[in-house]
mmCIF file of C-alpha atoms in Angstrom:
data_model
loop_
_atom_site.group_PDB
_atom_site.id
_atom_site.type_symbol
_atom_site.label_atom_id
_atom_site.label_comp_id
_atom_site.label_asym_id
_atom_site.label_seq_id
_atom_site.Cartn_x
_atom_site.Cartn_y
_atom_site.Cartn_z
ATOM 1 C CA UNK A 1235 0.000 0.000 0.000
ATOM 2 C CA UNK A 1236 2.868 2.339 0.688
ATOM 3 C CA UNK A 1237 4.184 1.625 -2.787
ATOM 4 C CA UNK A 1238 0.821 2.411 -4.280
ATOM 5 C CA UNK A 1239 0.574 5.726 -2.385
ATOM 6 C CA UNK A 1240 4.041 6.775 -3.478
ATOM 7 C CA UNK A 1241 3.132 5.959 -7.100
ATOM 8 C CA UNK A 1242 -0.059 8.050 -6.818
ATOM 9 C CA UNK A 1243 1.913 10.951 -5.349
ATOM 10 C CA UNK A 1244 4.507 10.667 -8.075
ATOM 11 C CA UNK A 1245 1.886 10.461 -10.819
ATOM 12 C CA UNK A 1246 0.012 13.430 -9.358
ATOM 13 C CA UNK A 1247 3.155 15.507 -9.059
ATOM 14 C CA UNK A 1248 4.276 14.497 -12.564
ATOM 15 C CA UNK A 1249 0.928 15.273 -14.157
ATOM 16 C CA UNK A 1250 0.843 18.976 -13.249
ATOM 17 C CA UNK A 1251 4.414 19.366 -14.416
ATOM 18 C CA UNK A 1252 3.589 17.898 -17.810
ATOM 19 C CA UNK A 1253 0.411 20.038 -18.083
ATOM 20 C CA UNK A 1254 2.241 23.189 -16.934
ATOM 21 C CA UNK A 1255 5.027 22.830 -19.491
ATOM 22 C CA UNK A 1256 2.794 23.254 -22.550
ATOM 23 C CA UNK A 1257 1.073 26.197 -20.804
ATOM 24 C CA UNK A 1258 4.372 27.954 -20.193
ATOM 25 C CA UNK A 1259 5.524 27.297 -23.730
ATOM 26 C CA UNK A 1260 2.230 28.654 -25.034
ATOM 27 C CA UNK A 1261 2.543 31.732 -22.822
ATOM 28 C CA UNK A 1262 6.096 32.301 -24.047
ATOM 29 C CA UNK A 1263 4.982 31.935 -27.672
ATOM 30 C CA UNK A 1264 2.131 34.408 -27.134
ATOM 31 C CA UNK A 1265 4.465 36.878 -25.383
ATOM 32 C CA UNK A 1266 6.971 36.640 -28.233
ATOM 33 C CA UNK A 1267 4.168 37.146 -30.754
ATOM 34 C CA UNK A 1268 2.917 40.189 -28.846
ATOM 35 C CA UNK A 1269 6.455 41.581 -28.599
ATOM 36 C CA UNK A 1270 6.844 41.172 -32.372
ATOM 37 C CA UNK A 1271 3.533 42.993 -32.956
ATOM 38 C CA UNK A 1272 4.634 45.836 -30.676
ATOM 39 C CA UNK A 1273 7.983 46.058 -32.448
ATOM 40 C CA UNK A 1274 6.218 46.216 -35.834
ATOM 41 C CA UNK A 1275 3.908 48.964 -34.556
ATOM 42 C CA UNK A 1276 6.874 50.874 -33.151
ATOM 43 C CA UNK A 1277 8.794 50.608 -36.433
ATOM 44 C CA UNK A 1278 5.741 51.844 -38.377
ATOM 45 C CA UNK A 1279 5.296 54.774 -35.984
ATOM 46 C CA UNK A 1280 8.981 55.615 -36.259
ATOM 47 C CA UNK A 1281 8.812 55.520 -40.073
ATOM 48 C CA UNK A 1282 5.687 57.711 -40.081
ATOM 49 C CA UNK A 1283 7.377 60.228 -37.773
ATOM 50 C CA UNK A 1284 10.416 60.332 -40.042
ATOM 51 C CA UNK A 1285 8.171 60.855 -43.098
ATOM 52 C CA UNK A 1286 6.351 63.711 -41.340
ATOM 53 C CA UNK A 1287 9.687 65.311 -40.420
ATOM 54 C CA UNK A 1288 10.879 65.101 -44.048
ATOM 55 C CA UNK A 1289 7.596 66.565 -45.340
ATOM 56 C CA UNK A 1290 7.806 69.412 -42.826
ATOM 57 C CA UNK A 1291 11.389 70.166 -43.869
ATOM 58 C CA UNK A 1292 10.348 70.187 -47.532
ATOM 59 C CA UNK A 1293 7.443 72.520 -46.738
ATOM 60 C CA UNK A 1294 9.729 74.892 -44.835
ATOM 61 C CA UNK A 1295 12.274 74.899 -47.661
ATOM 62 C CA UNK A 1296 9.495 75.604 -50.148
ATOM 63 C CA UNK A 1297 8.143 78.442 -48.000
ATOM 64 C CA UNK A 1298 11.605 80.011 -47.825
ATOM 65 C CA UNK A 1299 12.147 79.618 -51.535
ATOM 66 C CA UNK A 1300 8.722 80.766 -52.751
ATOM 67 C CA UNK A 1301 7.538 82.889 -49.812
ATOM 68 C CA UNK A 1302 7.862 86.127 -51.773
ATOM 69 C CA UNK A 1303 5.957 84.837 -54.798
ATOM 70 C CA UNK A 1304 2.917 87.044 -54.116
ATOM 71 C CA UNK A 1305 5.119 90.102 -53.680
ATOM 72 C CA UNK A 1306 6.981 89.297 -56.893
ATOM 73 C CA UNK A 1307 3.706 88.943 -58.803
ATOM 74 C CA UNK A 1308 2.502 92.281 -57.426
ATOM 75 C CA UNK A 1309 5.759 94.035 -58.391
ATOM 76 C CA UNK A 1310 5.722 92.861 -62.015
ATOM 77 C CA UNK A 1311 3.172 95.479 -63.173
ATOM 78 C CA UNK A 1312 5.279 98.190 -61.524
ATOM 79 C CA UNK A 1313 8.309 97.058 -63.498
ATOM 80 C CA UNK A 1314 6.246 96.818 -66.686
ATOM 81 C CA UNK A 1315 5.096 100.413 -66.184
ATOM 82 C CA UNK A 1316 8.656 101.653 -65.711
ATOM 83 C CA UNK A 1317 9.902 99.793 -68.781
ATOM 84 C CA UNK A 1318 7.004 101.095 -70.887
ATOM 85 C CA UNK A 1319 7.750 104.685 -69.860
ATOM 86 C CA UNK A 1320 11.410 104.255 -70.816
ATOM 87 C CA UNK A 1321 10.456 102.784 -74.186
ATOM 88 C CA UNK A 1322 8.637 105.954 -75.307
ATOM 89 C CA UNK A 1323 10.917 107.964 -77.631
ATOM 90 C CA UNK A 1324 9.219 111.364 -77.724
ATOM 91 C CA UNK A 1325 8.331 111.734 -74.069
ATOM 92 C CA UNK A 1326 7.451 115.058 -72.509
ATOM 93 C CA UNK A 1327 8.201 116.075 -68.983
ATOM 94 C CA UNK A 1328 4.473 116.154 -68.216
ATOM 95 C CA UNK A 1329 3.843 112.625 -69.480
ATOM 96 C CA UNK A 1330 6.955 111.352 -67.697
ATOM 97 C CA UNK A 1331 5.789 112.898 -64.432
ATOM 98 C CA UNK A 1332 2.279 111.442 -64.742
ATOM 99 C CA UNK A 1333 3.761 108.013 -65.587
ATOM 100 C CA UNK A 1334 6.039 108.115 -62.542
ATOM 101 C CA UNK A 1335 3.101 109.155 -60.330
ATOM 102 C CA UNK A 1336 1.019 106.270 -61.661
ATOM 103 C CA UNK A 1337 3.896 103.852 -61.058
ATOM 104 C CA UNK A 1338 4.320 105.192 -57.523
ATOM 105 C CA UNK A 1339 0.613 104.573 -56.884
ATOM 106 C CA UNK A 1340 1.052 100.990 -58.096
ATOM 107 C CA UNK A 1341 4.083 100.553 -55.834
ATOM 108 C CA UNK A 1342 2.219 101.993 -52.839
ATOM 109 C CA UNK A 1343 -0.622 99.517 -53.496
ATOM 110 C CA UNK A 1344 1.921 96.674 -53.503
ATOM 111 C CA UNK A 1345 3.404 97.932 -50.225
ATOM 112 C CA UNK A 1346 -0.029 98.173 -48.647
ATOM 113 C CA UNK A 1347 -0.952 94.665 -49.784
ATOM 114 C CA UNK A 1348 2.321 93.307 -48.360
ATOM 115 C CA UNK A 1349 1.777 95.265 -45.093
ATOM 116 C CA UNK A 1350 4.967 97.242 -45.698
ATOM 117 C CA UNK A 1351 4.501 100.609 -43.996
ATOM 118 C CA UNK A 1352 6.532 103.781 -44.135
ATOM 119 C CA UNK A 1353 8.301 105.306 -41.115
ATOM 120 C CA UNK A 1354 8.331 109.101 -41.550
ATOM 121 C CA UNK A 1355 8.813 110.389 -37.999
ATOM 122 C CA UNK A 1356 9.150 114.185 -38.402
ATOM 123 C CA UNK A 1357 8.138 115.799 -35.104
ATOM 124 C CA UNK A 1358 8.073 112.516 -33.183
ATOM 125 C CA UNK A 1359 10.259 111.566 -30.248
ATOM 126 C CA UNK A 1360 13.429 109.743 -31.316
ATOM 127 C CA UNK A 1361 12.996 105.954 -31.053
ATOM 128 C CA UNK A 1362 16.273 104.033 -31.487
ATOM 129 C CA UNK A 1363 14.277 100.917 -32.435
ATOM 130 C CA UNK A 1364 12.773 102.634 -35.490
ATOM 131 C CA UNK A 1365 15.136 105.519 -36.203
ATOM 132 C CA UNK A 1366 18.844 105.880 -36.819
ATOM 133 C CA UNK A 1367 20.224 109.263 -35.772
ATOM 134 C CA UNK A 1368 22.652 110.610 -38.362
ATOM 135 C CA UNK A 1369 23.209 114.022 -36.773
ATOM 136 C CA UNK A 1370 22.103 116.105 -33.825
ATOM 137 C CA UNK A 1371 21.343 119.807 -34.139
ATOM 138 C CA UNK A 1372 20.390 122.524 -31.704
ATOM 139 C CA UNK A 1373 16.741 123.186 -32.184
ATOM 140 C CA UNK A 1374 14.151 125.176 -30.264
ATOM 141 C CA UNK A 1375 11.721 122.942 -28.482
ATOM 142 C CA UNK A 1376 12.173 119.601 -26.797
ATOM 143 C CA UNK A 1377 15.416 117.652 -27.135
ATOM 144 C CA UNK A 1378 15.424 114.172 -28.735
ATOM 145 C CA UNK A 1379 12.784 115.080 -31.316
ATOM 146 C CA UNK A 1380 13.140 114.122 -34.984
ATOM 147 C CA UNK A 1381 13.523 117.397 -36.878
ATOM 148 C CA UNK A 1382 14.399 116.049 -40.324
ATOM 149 C CA UNK A 1383 14.128 112.728 -42.161
ATOM 150 C CA UNK A 1384 16.959 112.039 -44.585
ATOM 151 C CA UNK A 1385 15.609 108.659 -45.628
ATOM 152 C CA UNK A 1386 12.270 107.106 -44.708
ATOM 153 C CA UNK A 1387 12.263 103.811 -42.892
ATOM 154 C CA UNK A 1388 9.936 100.850 -43.371
ATOM 155 C CA UNK A 1389 8.106 98.338 -41.203
ATOM 156 C CA UNK A 1390 7.024 94.910 -42.373
ATOM 157 C CA UNK A 1391 4.025 94.207 -40.151
ATOM 158 C CA UNK A 1392 5.644 95.291 -36.846
ATOM 159 C CA UNK A 1393 9.277 94.513 -37.670
ATOM 160 C CA UNK A 1394 11.671 97.244 -38.786
ATOM 161 C CA UNK A 1395 12.985 96.407 -42.251
ATOM 162 C CA UNK A 1396 14.926 99.652 -42.542
ATOM 163 C CA UNK A 1397 15.184 102.337 -39.855
ATOM 164 C CA UNK A 1398 14.513 105.949 -40.804
ATOM 165 C CA UNK A 1399 17.697 108.034 -41.106
ATOM 166 C CA UNK A 1400 17.004 111.172 -39.085
ATOM 167 C CA UNK A 1401 18.351 114.387 -37.612
ATOM 168 C CA UNK A 1402 17.577 114.700 -33.907
ATOM 169 C CA UNK A 1403 17.241 117.865 -31.845
ATOM 170 C CA UNK A 1404 19.416 118.542 -28.854
ATOM 171 C CA UNK A 1405 19.073 121.161 -26.141
ATOM 172 C CA UNK A 1406 20.715 124.525 -26.803
ATOM 173 C CA UNK A 1407 23.929 125.081 -24.890
ATOM 174 C CA UNK A 1408 23.378 127.668 -22.139
#
């Protein structure tokens, strides 16, 4: 009877081991399969991210290269007008002046469309962010006022493209 009990114990202990082995192997196989799926998903996500980065770089390069296309298209009629006025052989001073005025109107329309605004600060307080002082002169009134503009400046939206070249007042020496 003792032999029979030891055989039963051995067969019971052996049976779970044999049943557990295929379960563990199956679990390992499923885990490896899941890991492979996750790796595939990760590689796809990485490739998609790289493609998006390349597309963004191409878009930025294109924007830099062709960003002024609208401005160029708007300036072409201005150039055409200037070339047409130079092509006239028997031009009078009056017709030349009216042609230049018309061309200036076209150019001002282009500037307005591009949000390029003039800085003409006569009488304003000197602003070193928008003005470049070329000289200082004694002038009645407040010091640090723009009394003369030698060259107008320009703003593109709110950024200074070219500062105005100005003469600034200084206090009279006592």
